[in-house]
Short mmCIF file of C-alpha atoms in Angstrom, two decimals:
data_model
loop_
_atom_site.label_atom_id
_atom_site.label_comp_id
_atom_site.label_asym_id
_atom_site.label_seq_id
_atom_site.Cartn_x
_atom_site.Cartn_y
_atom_site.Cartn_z
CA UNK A 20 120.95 -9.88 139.40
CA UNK A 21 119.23 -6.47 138.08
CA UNK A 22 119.94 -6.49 134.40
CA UNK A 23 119.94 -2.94 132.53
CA UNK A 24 119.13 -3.39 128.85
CA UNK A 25 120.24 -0.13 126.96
CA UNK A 26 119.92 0.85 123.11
CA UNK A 27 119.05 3.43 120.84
CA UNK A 28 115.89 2.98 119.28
CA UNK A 29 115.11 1.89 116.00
CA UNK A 30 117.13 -1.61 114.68
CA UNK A 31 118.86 -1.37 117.74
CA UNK A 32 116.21 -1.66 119.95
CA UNK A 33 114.58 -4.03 117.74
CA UNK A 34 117.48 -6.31 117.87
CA UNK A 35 117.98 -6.11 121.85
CA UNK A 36 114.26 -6.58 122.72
CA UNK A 37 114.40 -10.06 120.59
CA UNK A 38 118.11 -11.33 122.19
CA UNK A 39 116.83 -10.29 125.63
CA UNK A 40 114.65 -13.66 125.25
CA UNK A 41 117.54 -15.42 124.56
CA UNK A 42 119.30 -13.93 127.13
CA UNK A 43 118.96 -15.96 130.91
CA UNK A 44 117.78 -13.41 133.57
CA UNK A 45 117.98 -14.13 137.23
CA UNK A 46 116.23 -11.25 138.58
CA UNK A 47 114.61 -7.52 137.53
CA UNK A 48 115.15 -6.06 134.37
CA UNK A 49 115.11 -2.59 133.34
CA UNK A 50 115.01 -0.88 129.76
CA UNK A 51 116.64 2.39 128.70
CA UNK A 52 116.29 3.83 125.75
CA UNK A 53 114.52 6.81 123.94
CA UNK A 54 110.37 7.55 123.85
CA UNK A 55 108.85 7.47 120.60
CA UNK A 56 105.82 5.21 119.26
CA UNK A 57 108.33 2.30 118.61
CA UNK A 58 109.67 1.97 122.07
CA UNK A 59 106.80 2.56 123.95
CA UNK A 60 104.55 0.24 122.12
CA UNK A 61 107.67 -2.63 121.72
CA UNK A 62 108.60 -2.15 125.79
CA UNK A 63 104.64 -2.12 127.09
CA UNK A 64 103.93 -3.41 130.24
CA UNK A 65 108.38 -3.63 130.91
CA UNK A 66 110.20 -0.85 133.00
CA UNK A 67 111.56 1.36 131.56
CA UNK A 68 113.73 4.84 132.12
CA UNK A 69 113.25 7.01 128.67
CA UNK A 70 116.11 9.68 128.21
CA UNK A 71 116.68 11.81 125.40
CA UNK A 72 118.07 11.08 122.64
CA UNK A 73 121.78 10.33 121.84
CA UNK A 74 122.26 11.96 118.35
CA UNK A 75 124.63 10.84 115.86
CA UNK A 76 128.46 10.54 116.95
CA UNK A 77 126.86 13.28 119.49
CA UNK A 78 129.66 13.60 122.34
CA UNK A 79 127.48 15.88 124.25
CA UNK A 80 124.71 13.46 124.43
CA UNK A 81 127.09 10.38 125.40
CA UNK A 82 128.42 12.21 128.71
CA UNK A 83 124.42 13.24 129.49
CA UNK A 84 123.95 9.65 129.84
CA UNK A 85 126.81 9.62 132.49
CA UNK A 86 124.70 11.19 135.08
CA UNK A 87 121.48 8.91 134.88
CA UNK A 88 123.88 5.76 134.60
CA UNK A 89 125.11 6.51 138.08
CA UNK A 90 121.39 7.14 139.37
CA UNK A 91 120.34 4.08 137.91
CA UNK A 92 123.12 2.06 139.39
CA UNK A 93 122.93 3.68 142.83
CA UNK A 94 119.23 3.55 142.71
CA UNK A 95 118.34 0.24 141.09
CA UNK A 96 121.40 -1.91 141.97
CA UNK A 97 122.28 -2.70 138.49
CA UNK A 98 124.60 -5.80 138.01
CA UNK A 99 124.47 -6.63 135.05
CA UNK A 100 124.13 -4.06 131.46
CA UNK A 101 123.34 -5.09 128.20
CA UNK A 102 123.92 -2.86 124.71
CA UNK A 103 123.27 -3.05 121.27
CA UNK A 104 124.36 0.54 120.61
CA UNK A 105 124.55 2.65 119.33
CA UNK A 106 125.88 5.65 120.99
CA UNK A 107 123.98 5.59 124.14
CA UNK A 108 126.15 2.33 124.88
CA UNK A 109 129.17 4.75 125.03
CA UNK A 110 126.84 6.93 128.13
CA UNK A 111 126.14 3.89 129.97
CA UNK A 112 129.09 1.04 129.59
CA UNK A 113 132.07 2.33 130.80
CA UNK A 114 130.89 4.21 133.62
CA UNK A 115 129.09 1.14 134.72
CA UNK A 116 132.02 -1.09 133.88
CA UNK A 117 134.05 1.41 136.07
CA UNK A 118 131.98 0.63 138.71
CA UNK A 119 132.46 -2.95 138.48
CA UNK A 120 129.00 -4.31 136.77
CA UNK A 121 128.95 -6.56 134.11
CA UNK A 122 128.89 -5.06 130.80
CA UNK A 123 128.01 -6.94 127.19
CA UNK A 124 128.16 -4.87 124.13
CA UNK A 125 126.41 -6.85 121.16
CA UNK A 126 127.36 -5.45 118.08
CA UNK A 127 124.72 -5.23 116.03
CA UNK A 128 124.10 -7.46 112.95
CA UNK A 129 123.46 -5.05 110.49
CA UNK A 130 127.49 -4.70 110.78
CA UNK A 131 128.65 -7.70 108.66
CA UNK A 132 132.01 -6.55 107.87
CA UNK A 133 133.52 -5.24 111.01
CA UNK A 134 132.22 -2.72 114.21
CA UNK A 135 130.77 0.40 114.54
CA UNK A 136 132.59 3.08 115.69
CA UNK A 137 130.92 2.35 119.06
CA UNK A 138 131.90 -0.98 119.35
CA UNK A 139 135.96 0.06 118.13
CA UNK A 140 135.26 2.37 120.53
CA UNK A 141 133.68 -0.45 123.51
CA UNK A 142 136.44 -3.13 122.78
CA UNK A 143 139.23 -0.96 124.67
CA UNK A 144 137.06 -0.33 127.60
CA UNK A 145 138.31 -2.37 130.94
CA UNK A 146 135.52 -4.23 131.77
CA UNK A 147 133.31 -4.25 128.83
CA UNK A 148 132.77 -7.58 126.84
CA UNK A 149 132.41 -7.13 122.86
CA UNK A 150 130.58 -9.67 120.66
CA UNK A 151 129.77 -9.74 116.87
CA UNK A 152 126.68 -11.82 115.51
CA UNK A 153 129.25 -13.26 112.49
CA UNK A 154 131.47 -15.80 113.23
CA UNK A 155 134.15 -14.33 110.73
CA UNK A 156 134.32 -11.40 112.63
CA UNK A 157 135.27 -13.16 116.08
CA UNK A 158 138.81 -13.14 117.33
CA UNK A 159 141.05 -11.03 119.52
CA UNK A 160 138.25 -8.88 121.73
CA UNK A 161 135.51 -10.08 119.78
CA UNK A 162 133.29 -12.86 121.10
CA UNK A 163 130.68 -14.67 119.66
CA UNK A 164 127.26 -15.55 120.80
CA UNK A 165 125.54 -16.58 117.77
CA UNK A 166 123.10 -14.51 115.58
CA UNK A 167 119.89 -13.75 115.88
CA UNK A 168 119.15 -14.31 112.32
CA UNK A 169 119.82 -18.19 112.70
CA UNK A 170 116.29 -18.82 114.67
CA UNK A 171 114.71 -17.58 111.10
CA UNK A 172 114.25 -20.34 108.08
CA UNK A 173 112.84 -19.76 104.31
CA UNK A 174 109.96 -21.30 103.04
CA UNK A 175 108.67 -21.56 99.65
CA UNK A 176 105.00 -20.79 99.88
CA UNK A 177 102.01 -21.16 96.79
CA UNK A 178 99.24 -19.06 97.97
CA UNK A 179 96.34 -17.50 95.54
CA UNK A 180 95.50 -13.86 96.08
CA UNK A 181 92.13 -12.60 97.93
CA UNK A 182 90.26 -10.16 96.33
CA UNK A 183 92.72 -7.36 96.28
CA UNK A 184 96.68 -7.06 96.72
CA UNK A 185 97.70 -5.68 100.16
CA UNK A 186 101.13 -4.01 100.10
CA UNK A 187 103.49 -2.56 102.97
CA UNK A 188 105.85 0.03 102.38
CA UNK A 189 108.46 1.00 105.22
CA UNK A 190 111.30 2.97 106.05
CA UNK A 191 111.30 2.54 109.74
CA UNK A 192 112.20 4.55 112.50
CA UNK A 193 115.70 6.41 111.02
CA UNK A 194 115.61 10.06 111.46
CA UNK A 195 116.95 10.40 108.01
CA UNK A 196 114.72 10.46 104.56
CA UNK A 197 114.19 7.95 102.12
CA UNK A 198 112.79 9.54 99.61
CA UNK A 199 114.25 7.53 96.30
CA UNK A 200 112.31 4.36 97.58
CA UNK A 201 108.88 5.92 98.14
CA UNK A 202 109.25 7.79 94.83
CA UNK A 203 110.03 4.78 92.70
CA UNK A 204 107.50 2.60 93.94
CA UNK A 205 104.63 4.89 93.22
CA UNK A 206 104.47 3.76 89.55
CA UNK A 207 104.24 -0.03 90.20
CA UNK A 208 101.63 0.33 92.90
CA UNK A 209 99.42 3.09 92.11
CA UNK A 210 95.95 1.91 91.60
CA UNK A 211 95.99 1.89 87.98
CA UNK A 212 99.93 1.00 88.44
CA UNK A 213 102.14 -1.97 87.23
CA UNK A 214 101.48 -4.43 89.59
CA UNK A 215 97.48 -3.47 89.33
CA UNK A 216 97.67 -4.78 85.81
CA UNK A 217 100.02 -8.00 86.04
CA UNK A 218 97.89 -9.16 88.34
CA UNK A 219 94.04 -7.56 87.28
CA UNK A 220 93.56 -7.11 91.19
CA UNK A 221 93.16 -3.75 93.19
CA UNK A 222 96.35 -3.10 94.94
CA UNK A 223 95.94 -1.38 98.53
CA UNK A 224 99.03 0.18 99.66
CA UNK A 225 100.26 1.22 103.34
CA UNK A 226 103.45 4.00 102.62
CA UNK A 227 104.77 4.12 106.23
CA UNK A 228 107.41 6.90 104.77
CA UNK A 229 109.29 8.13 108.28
CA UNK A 230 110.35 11.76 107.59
CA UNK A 231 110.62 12.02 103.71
CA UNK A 232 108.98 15.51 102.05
CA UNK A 233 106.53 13.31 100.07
CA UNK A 234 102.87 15.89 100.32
CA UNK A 235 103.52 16.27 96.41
CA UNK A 236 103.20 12.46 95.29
CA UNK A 237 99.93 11.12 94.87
CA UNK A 238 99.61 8.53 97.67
CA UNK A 239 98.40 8.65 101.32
CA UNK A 240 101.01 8.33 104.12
CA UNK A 241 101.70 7.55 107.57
CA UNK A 242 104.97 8.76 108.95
CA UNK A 243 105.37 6.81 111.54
CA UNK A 244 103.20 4.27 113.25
CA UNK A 245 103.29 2.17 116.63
CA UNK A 246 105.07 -1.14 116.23
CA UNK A 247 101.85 -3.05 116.85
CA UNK A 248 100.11 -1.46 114.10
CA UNK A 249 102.47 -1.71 111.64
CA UNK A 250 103.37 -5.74 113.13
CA UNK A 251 99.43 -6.67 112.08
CA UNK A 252 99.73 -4.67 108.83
CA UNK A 253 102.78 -6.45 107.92
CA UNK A 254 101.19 -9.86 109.35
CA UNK A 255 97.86 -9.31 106.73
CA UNK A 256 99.94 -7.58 103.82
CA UNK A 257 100.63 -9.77 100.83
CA UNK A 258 104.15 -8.44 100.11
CA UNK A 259 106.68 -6.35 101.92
CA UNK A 260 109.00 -3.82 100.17
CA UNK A 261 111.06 -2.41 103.30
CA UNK A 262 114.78 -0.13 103.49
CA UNK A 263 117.26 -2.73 104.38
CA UNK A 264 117.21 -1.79 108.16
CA UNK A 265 117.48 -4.18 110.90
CA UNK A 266 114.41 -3.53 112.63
CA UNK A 267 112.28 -3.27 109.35
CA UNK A 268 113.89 -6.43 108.87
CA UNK A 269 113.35 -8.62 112.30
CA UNK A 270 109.63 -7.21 112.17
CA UNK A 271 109.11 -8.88 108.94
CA UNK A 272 110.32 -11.75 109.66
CA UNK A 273 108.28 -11.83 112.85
CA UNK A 274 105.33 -11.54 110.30
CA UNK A 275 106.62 -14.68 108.36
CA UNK A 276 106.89 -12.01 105.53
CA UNK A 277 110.44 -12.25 103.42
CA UNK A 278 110.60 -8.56 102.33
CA UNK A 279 111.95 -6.96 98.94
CA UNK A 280 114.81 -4.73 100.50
CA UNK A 281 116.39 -1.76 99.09
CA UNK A 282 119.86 0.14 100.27
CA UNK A 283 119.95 3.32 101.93
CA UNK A 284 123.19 5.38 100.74
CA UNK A 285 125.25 7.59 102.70
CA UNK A 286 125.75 9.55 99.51
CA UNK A 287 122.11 10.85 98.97
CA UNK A 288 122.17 11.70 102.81
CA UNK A 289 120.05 8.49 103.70
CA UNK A 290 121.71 7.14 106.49
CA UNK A 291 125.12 7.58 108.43
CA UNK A 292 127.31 5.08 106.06
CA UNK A 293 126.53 2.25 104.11
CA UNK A 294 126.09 -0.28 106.38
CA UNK A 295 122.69 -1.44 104.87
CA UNK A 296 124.04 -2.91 101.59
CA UNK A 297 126.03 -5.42 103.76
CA UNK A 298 123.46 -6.64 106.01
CA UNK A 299 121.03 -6.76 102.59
CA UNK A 300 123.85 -8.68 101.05
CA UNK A 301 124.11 -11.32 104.02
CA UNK A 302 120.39 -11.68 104.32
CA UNK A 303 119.65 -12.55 100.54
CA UNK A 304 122.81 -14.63 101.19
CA UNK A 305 120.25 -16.69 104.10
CA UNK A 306 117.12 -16.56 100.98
CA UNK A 307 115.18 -14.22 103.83
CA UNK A 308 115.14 -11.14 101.85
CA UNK A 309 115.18 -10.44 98.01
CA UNK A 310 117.78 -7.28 97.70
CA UNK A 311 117.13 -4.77 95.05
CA UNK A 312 118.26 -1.50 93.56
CA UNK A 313 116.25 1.50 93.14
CA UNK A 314 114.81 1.95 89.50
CA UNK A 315 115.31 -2.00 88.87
CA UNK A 316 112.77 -3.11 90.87
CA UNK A 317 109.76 -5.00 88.68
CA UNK A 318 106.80 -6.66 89.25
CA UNK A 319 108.80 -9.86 88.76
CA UNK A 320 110.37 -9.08 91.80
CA UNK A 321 107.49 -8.13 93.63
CA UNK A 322 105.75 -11.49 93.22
CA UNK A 323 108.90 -13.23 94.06
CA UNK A 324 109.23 -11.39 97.49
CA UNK A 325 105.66 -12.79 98.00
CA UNK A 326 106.69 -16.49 97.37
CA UNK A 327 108.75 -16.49 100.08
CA UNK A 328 107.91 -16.85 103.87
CA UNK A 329 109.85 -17.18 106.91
CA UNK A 330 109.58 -19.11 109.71
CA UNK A 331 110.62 -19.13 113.23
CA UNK A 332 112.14 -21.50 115.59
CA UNK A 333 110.16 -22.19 118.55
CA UNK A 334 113.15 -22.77 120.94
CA UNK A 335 115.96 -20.66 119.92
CA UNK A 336 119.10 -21.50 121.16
CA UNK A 337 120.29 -19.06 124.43
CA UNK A 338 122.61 -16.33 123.83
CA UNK A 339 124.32 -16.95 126.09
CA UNK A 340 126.73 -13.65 128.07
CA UNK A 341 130.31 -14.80 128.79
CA UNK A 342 132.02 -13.46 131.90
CA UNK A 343 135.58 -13.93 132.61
CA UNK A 344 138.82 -12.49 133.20
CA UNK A 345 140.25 -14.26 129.82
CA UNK A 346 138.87 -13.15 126.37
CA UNK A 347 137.11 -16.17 125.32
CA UNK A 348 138.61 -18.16 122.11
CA UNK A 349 135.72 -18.18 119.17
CA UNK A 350 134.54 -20.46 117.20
CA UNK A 351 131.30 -21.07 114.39
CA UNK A 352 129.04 -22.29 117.11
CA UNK A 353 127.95 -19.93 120.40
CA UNK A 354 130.27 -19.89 123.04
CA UNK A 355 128.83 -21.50 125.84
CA UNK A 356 130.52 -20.53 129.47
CA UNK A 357 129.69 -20.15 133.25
CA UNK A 358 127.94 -16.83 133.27
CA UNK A 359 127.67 -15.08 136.79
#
C-alpha cells in the first residue's frame, strides 16, 4: 500500500505529520503539500511532491491540484490518501476517490464545533471517509478516530528561574497578521517591562511575528523561522505566549511547554473565521493552555503559563483508518475496524 499524505501547511500539516505516527503503514509513503521553511524542515529526509499553494476558498487552485493527483496516482501507485485539509484536500480526494483509492479526510481539531467548509464539502464525496477528532461531533458521515490531543497530559511543575527569563512569542505560519498580540505584549516584556520588574530578572524575548508591519515597535523580530529552530527555542524558553493555532499549539506541547494563547478574530482581518476561540476554549478545557484576551493579559498570567508543563504519552494509541462500505456507528472511544 503507497499512502499519499496531503495538507496545507501550517496547523494542518502540523496535525497530519503527528497522526501519520499513529497511523499503520504497510508500504511507501509520500507527502504533498506546499514549500516553505515549515514543511521542508518538518518533512526532512521524507518524500515529498511540493505544489503551490492552494489559497483560501481558491477554486482555481483546487482544480490545479487535479492534474498532479492523476500523475501521482498513475506514477506512484497511490492506494491509499490521507488529508487534514484544508483546501488542497478538495484537489486531491475526490479525484482519487474517483479512481477507486482509499480516501480519509481528518477534520482538523482546531474545528470543535462542527466542519470546515472542506470537510461539508468531503462528506458528500463517494468514496471519501470523514472523521472529526470530538466525539460530540460523530454521527451520520462523521467517524471518529480519537484526538490527537488525548496523548498530551498537564503537569504542575515548581521550577526556580536561571539567570534571566527566556520568552517565545509566535504567530505561526498563517499568511494573515497578528498584529494586536505582538503590540500588546511589548509593554510586559520589554527589558525594563512588567515582567522585568515582578520578577528583578532580565527578560530575553524571541518575537517570531509571521507577516505583521511591526519595523516601528521597539523589539527585534524574526518572521518566520524553520520548525527546528523555533522547536529548541520553545524547548529552552521559560514561557510560551503563542496565537491559538493548532500547529503553534502541538509544537508546544512537543516542548512540554503549556502556552498562554490568545484568539485571532476574523473581524480585525486575522484569520478566515473564528475558529481559534473554540479550539482555545477546548484546550484550557484539557488545563494544556491558559486562554487569554488581548489587553488582559498580566504578569499573573504569564507566570501561571510557566507552572504548567505537558507531557507526552510514549505509546499513543493508533488512529486507526476505517474502510468499509457501511458508515461506521461512533462512539467516545476510537473506532477500531479491519482496515485494508
Amino acid at each position: 500500500m503507497t499512502t499519499l499524505f496531503v495538507a496545507t501547511t501550517g496547523g494542518h500539516l502540523a496535525q497530519l505529520k503527528n497522526l501519520s505516527e499513529r497511523i499503520p503503514c504497510d508500504g511507501p509513503a509520500l507527502w504533498v503539500t506546499s514549500r516553505n521553511e515549515q514543511s521542508t524542515s518538518l518533512l526532512a529526509g521524507r518524500d515529498v511532491e511540493y505544489v503551490r499553494p492552494v489559497g483560501c476558498r481558491s477554486i482555481r487552485g483546487v482544480l490545479r491540484c487535479a492534474p498532479i493527483a492523476h500523475r501521482l496516482w498513475r506514477e506512484r501507485g497511490i492506494t491509499r490518501a490521507v488529508s487534514t485539509g484544508s483546501g488542497i484536500a478538495l484537489g486531491f480526494l475526490p479525484y482519487l476517490a474517483a479512481r477507486g483509492v482509499e480516501c480519509h479526510y481528518i477534520e482538523s481539531a482546531a474545528r470543535v464545533n462542527g466542519p470546515s467548509l472542506t470537510g461539508r464539502v468531503l462528506r458528500w464525496v463517494p468514496g471519501v471517509r470523514v472523521y472529526t477528532q470530538y466525539p460530540h461531533l460523530a454521527g451520520g458521515r462523521w467517524g471518529y478516530g480519537g484526538s490527537q490531543f488525548d496523548i498530551y497530559r498537564p503537569v504542575r511543575i515548581d521550577r526556580p528561574f536561571g539567570d534571566l527569563v527566556r520568552v517565545v512569542v509566535t504567530v505561526g505560519a498563517s499568511v494573515y497578521p497578528f498584529r494586536r498580540l505582538i503590540e500588546s505584549l511589548v509593554p510586559l516584556l520589554a527589558p525594563d517591562g512588567e515582567l522585568h520588574r515582578a520578577t528583578g530578572l532580565p527578560v530575553e524575548v524571541l518575537w517570531q511575528t509571521g507577516p505583521a508591519p511591526v519595523d516601528d515597535l521597539p523589539i527585534q523580530t524574526k518572521p518566520f523561522l524553520p520548525i527546528t529552530h523555533l522547536a529548541e527555542a520553545l524547548a529552552e524558553a521559560d514561557l510560551v505566549v503563542s496565537h491559538a493555532g493548532t500547529g503553534s499549539a502541538l509544537l508546544s506541547f512537543g516542548a512540554g511547554k503549556a502556552p498562554l494563547v490568545v484568539t485571532r478574530e476574523r473581524r480585525f482581518g486575522e484569520a478566515v473565521d473564528d475558529h481559534q476561540r473554540q479550539l482555545a476554549t477546548e484546550l484550557h478545557r484539557r488545563g494544556l493552555v491558559h486562554h487569554r484576551e488581548i489587553g488582559a493579559i498580566t504578569v499573573d498570567d504569564l507566570l501561571a503559563a510557566r507552572s504548567t508543563a505537558v507531557r507526552t504519552c510514549q505509546e499513543p494509541q493508533p488512529f486507526q483508518l476505517s474502510w468499509h462500505a457501511e458508515t461506521t456507528m461512533l462512539s467516545t472511544s476510537p473506532v477500531i475496524v479491519d482496515a485494508r
